[in-house]
mmCIF file of C-alpha atoms in Angstrom:
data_model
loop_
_atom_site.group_PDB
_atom_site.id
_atom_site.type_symbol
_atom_site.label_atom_id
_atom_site.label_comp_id
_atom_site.label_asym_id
_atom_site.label_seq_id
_atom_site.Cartn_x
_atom_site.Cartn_y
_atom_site.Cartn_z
ATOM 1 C CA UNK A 16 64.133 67.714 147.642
ATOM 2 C CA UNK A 17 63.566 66.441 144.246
ATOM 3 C CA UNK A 18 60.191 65.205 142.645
ATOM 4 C CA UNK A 19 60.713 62.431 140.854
ATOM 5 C CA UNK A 20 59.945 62.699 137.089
ATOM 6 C CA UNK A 21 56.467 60.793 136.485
ATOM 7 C CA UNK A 22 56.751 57.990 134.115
ATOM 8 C CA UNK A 23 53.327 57.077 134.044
ATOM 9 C CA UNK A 24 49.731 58.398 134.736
ATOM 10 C CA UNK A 25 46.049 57.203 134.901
ATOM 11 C CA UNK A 26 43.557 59.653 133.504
ATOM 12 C CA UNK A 27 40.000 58.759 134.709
ATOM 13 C CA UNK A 28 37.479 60.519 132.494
ATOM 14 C CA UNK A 29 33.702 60.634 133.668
ATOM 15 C CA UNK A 30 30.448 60.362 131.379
ATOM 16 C CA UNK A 31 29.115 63.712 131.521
ATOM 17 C CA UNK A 32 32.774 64.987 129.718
ATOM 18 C CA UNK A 33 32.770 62.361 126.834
ATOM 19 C CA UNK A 34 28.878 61.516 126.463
ATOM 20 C CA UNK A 35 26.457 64.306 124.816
ATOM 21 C CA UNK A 36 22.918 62.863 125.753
ATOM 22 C CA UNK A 37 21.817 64.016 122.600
ATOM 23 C CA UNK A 38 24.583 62.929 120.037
ATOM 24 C CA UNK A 39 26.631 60.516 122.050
ATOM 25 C CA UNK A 40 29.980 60.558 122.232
ATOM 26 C CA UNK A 41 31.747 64.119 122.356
ATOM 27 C CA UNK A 42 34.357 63.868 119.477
ATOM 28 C CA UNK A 43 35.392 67.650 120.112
ATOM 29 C CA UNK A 44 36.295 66.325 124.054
ATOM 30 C CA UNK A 45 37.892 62.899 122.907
ATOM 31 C CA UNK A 46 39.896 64.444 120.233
ATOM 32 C CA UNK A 47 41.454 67.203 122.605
ATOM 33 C CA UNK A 48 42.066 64.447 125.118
ATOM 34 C CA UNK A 49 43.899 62.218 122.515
ATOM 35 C CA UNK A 50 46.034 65.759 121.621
ATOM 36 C CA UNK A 51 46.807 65.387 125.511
ATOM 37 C CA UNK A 52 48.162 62.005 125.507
ATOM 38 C CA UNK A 53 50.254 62.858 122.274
ATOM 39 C CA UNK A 54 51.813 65.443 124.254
ATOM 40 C CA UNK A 55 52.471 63.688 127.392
ATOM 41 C CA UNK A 56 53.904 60.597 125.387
ATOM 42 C CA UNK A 57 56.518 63.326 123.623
ATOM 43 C CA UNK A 58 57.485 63.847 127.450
ATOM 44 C CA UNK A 59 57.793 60.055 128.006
ATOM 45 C CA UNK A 60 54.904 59.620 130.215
ATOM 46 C CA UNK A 61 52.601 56.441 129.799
ATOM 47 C CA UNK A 62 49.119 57.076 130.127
ATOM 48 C CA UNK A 63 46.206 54.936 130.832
ATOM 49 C CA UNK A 64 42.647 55.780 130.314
ATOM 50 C CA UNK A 65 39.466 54.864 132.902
ATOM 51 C CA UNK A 66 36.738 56.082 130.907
ATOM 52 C CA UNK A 67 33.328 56.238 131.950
ATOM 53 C CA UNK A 68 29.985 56.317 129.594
ATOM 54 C CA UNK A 69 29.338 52.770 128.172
ATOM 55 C CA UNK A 70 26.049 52.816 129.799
ATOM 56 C CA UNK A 71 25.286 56.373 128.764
ATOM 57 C CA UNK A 72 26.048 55.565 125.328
ATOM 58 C CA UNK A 73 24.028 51.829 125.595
ATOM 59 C CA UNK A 74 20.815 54.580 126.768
ATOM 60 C CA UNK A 75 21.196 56.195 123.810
ATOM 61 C CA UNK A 76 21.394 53.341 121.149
ATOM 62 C CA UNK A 77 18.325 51.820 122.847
ATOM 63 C CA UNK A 78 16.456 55.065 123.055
ATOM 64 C CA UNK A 79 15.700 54.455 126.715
ATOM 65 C CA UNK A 80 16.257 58.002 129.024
ATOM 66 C CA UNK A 81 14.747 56.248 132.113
ATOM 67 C CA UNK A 82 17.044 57.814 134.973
ATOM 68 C CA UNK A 83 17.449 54.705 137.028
ATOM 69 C CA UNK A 84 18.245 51.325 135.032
ATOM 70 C CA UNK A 85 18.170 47.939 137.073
ATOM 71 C CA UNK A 86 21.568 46.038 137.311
ATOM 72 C CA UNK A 87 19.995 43.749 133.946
ATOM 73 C CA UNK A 88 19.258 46.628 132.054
ATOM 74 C CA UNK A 89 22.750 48.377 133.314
ATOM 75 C CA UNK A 90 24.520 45.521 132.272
ATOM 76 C CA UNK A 91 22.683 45.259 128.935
ATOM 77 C CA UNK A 92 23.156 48.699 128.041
ATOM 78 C CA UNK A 93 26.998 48.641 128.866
ATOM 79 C CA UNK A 94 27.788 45.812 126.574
ATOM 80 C CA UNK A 95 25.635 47.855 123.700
ATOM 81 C CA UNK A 96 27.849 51.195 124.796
ATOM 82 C CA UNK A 97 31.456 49.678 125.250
ATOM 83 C CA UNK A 98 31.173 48.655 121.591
ATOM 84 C CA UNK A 99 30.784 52.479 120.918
ATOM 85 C CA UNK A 100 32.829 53.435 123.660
ATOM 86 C CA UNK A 101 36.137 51.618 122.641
ATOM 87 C CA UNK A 102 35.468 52.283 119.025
ATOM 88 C CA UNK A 103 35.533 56.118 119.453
ATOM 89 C CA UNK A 104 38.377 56.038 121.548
ATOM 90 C CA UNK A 105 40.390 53.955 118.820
ATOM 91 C CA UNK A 106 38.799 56.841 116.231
ATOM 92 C CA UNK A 107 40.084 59.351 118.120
ATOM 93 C CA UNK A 108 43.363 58.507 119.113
ATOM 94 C CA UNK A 109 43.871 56.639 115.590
ATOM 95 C CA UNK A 110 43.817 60.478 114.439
ATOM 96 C CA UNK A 111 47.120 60.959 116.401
ATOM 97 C CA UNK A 112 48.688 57.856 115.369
ATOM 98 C CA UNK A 113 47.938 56.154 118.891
ATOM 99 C CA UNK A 114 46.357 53.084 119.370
ATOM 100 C CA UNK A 115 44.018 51.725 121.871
ATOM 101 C CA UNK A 116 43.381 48.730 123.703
ATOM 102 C CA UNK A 117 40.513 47.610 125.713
ATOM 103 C CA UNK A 118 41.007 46.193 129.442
ATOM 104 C CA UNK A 119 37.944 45.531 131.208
ATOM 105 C CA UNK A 120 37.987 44.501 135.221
ATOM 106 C CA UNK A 121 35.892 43.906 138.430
ATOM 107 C CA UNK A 122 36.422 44.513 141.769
ATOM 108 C CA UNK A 123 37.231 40.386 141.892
ATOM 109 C CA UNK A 124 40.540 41.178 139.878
ATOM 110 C CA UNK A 125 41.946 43.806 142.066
ATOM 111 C CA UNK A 126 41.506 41.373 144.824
ATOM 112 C CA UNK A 127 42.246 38.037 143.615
ATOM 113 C CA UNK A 128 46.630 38.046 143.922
ATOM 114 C CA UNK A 129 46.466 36.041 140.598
ATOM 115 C CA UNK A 130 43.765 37.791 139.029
ATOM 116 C CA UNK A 131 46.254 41.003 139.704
ATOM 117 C CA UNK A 132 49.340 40.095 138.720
ATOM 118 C CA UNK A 133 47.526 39.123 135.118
ATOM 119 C CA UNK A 134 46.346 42.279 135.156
ATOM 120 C CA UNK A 135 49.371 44.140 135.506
ATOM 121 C CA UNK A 136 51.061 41.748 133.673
ATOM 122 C CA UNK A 137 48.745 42.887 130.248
ATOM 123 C CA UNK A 138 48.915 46.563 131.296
ATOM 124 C CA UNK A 139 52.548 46.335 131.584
ATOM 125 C CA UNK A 140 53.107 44.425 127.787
ATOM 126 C CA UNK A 141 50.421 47.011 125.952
ATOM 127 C CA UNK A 142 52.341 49.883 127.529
ATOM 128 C CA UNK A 143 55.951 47.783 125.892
ATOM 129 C CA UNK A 144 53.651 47.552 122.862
ATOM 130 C CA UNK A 145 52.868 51.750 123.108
ATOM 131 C CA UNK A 146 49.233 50.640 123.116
ATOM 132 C CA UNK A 147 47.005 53.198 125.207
ATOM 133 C CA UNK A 148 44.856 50.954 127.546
ATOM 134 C CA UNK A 149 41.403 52.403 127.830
ATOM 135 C CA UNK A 150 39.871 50.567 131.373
ATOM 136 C CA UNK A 151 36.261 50.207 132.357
ATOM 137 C CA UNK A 152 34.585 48.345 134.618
ATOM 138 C CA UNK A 153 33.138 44.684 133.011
ATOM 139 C CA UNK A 154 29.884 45.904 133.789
ATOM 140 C CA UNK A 155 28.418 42.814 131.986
ATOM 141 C CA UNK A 156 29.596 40.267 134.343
ATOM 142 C CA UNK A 157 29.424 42.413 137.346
ATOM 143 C CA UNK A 158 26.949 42.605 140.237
ATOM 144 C CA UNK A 159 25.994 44.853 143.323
ATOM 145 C CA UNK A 160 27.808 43.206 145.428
ATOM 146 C CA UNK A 161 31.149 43.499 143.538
ATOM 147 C CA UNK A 162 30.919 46.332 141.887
ATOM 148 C CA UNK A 163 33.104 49.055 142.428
ATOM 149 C CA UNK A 164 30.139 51.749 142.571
ATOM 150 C CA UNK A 165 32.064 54.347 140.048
ATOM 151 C CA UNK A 166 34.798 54.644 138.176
ATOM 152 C CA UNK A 167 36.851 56.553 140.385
ATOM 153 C CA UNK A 168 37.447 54.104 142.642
ATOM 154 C CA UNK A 169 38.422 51.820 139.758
ATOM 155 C CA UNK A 170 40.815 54.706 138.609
ATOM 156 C CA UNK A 171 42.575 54.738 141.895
ATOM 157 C CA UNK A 172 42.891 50.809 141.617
ATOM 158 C CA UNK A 173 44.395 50.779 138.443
ATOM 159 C CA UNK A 174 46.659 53.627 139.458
ATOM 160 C CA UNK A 175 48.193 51.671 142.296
ATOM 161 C CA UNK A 176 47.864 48.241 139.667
ATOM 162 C CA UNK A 177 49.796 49.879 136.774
ATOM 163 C CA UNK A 178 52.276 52.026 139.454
ATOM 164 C CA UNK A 179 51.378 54.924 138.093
ATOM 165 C CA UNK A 180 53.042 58.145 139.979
ATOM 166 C CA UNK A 181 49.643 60.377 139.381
ATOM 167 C CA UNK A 182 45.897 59.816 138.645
ATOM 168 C CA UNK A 183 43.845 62.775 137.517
ATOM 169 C CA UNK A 184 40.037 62.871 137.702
ATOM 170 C CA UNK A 185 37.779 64.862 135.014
ATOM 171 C CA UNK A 186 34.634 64.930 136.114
ATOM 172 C CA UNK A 187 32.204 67.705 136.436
ATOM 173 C CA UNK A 188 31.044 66.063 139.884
#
């Protein structure tokens, strides 16, 4: 039996890889990833990113090292860290003559038909466009009762959004 040759992947990436508490965001990590995605494209495989560490990085740029955040201050801190987030991803892969796009989703667009097809509709024109879409949850406008609890899940949602034929998970979980 033959395997099919994959077209297209979903790489979720957790915090603890990309995010040094002490410096932020781990260029050495990000650049080596970016290196990946150069080599997979040479292979004709589409990837898209899920990458944690928005509200690491948020932490950080307000100084705060509290363990446990409330869903305000989670939400706060994410909108400070996806600015950071996005931006080093766009650094990095800007290196390797990639560029990056931002997607952010709740657990209300993976179940709302229209919501979905939009969704896949923008994932499908970046990857025309040979954009890298770098997905994270919309923290900012999310609550408890809708979030997806971790990016993982989210990964495995946008891996069956996007029809992507493999999702790999780097996390040191």
């Amino acid at each position: 039996m033959k395997i099919k040759k994959i077209n297209r992947m979903v790489v979720k990436i957790g915090s603890s890889l990309l995010i040094d508490k002490d410096k932020g965001v781990n260029n050495n990590f990000l650049n080596n990833i970016s290196e990946d995605i150069v080599s997979l494209k040479k292979r004709d495989i589409e990837t898209l990113i899920v990458s944690s560490g928005a509200i690491e990085l948020g932490k950080i740029e307000l100084n705060k090292t509290k363990e446990k955040f409330n869903l305000s201050e989670s939400q706060a801190a994410s909108s400070i860290g996806q600015i950071k987030l996005i931006n080093a991803w766009k650094d990095s892969l800007g290196k390797f003559d990639l560029n990056a796009a931002q997607i952010l989703i709740t657990a209300e667009d993976t179940e709302n038909r229209k919501r979905f097809l939009n969704a896949r509709s923008t994932i499908e024109e970046l990857m025309r466009e040979k954009y890298i879409p770098i997905i994270n949850e919309n923290d900012t406008i999310s609550t408890d009762e809708i979030k997806f609890g971790d990016n993982d899940t989210l990964a495995s949602l946008v891996a069956n959004l996007s029809e992507a034929k493999n999702l790999i998970i780097l996390t040191d979980q």
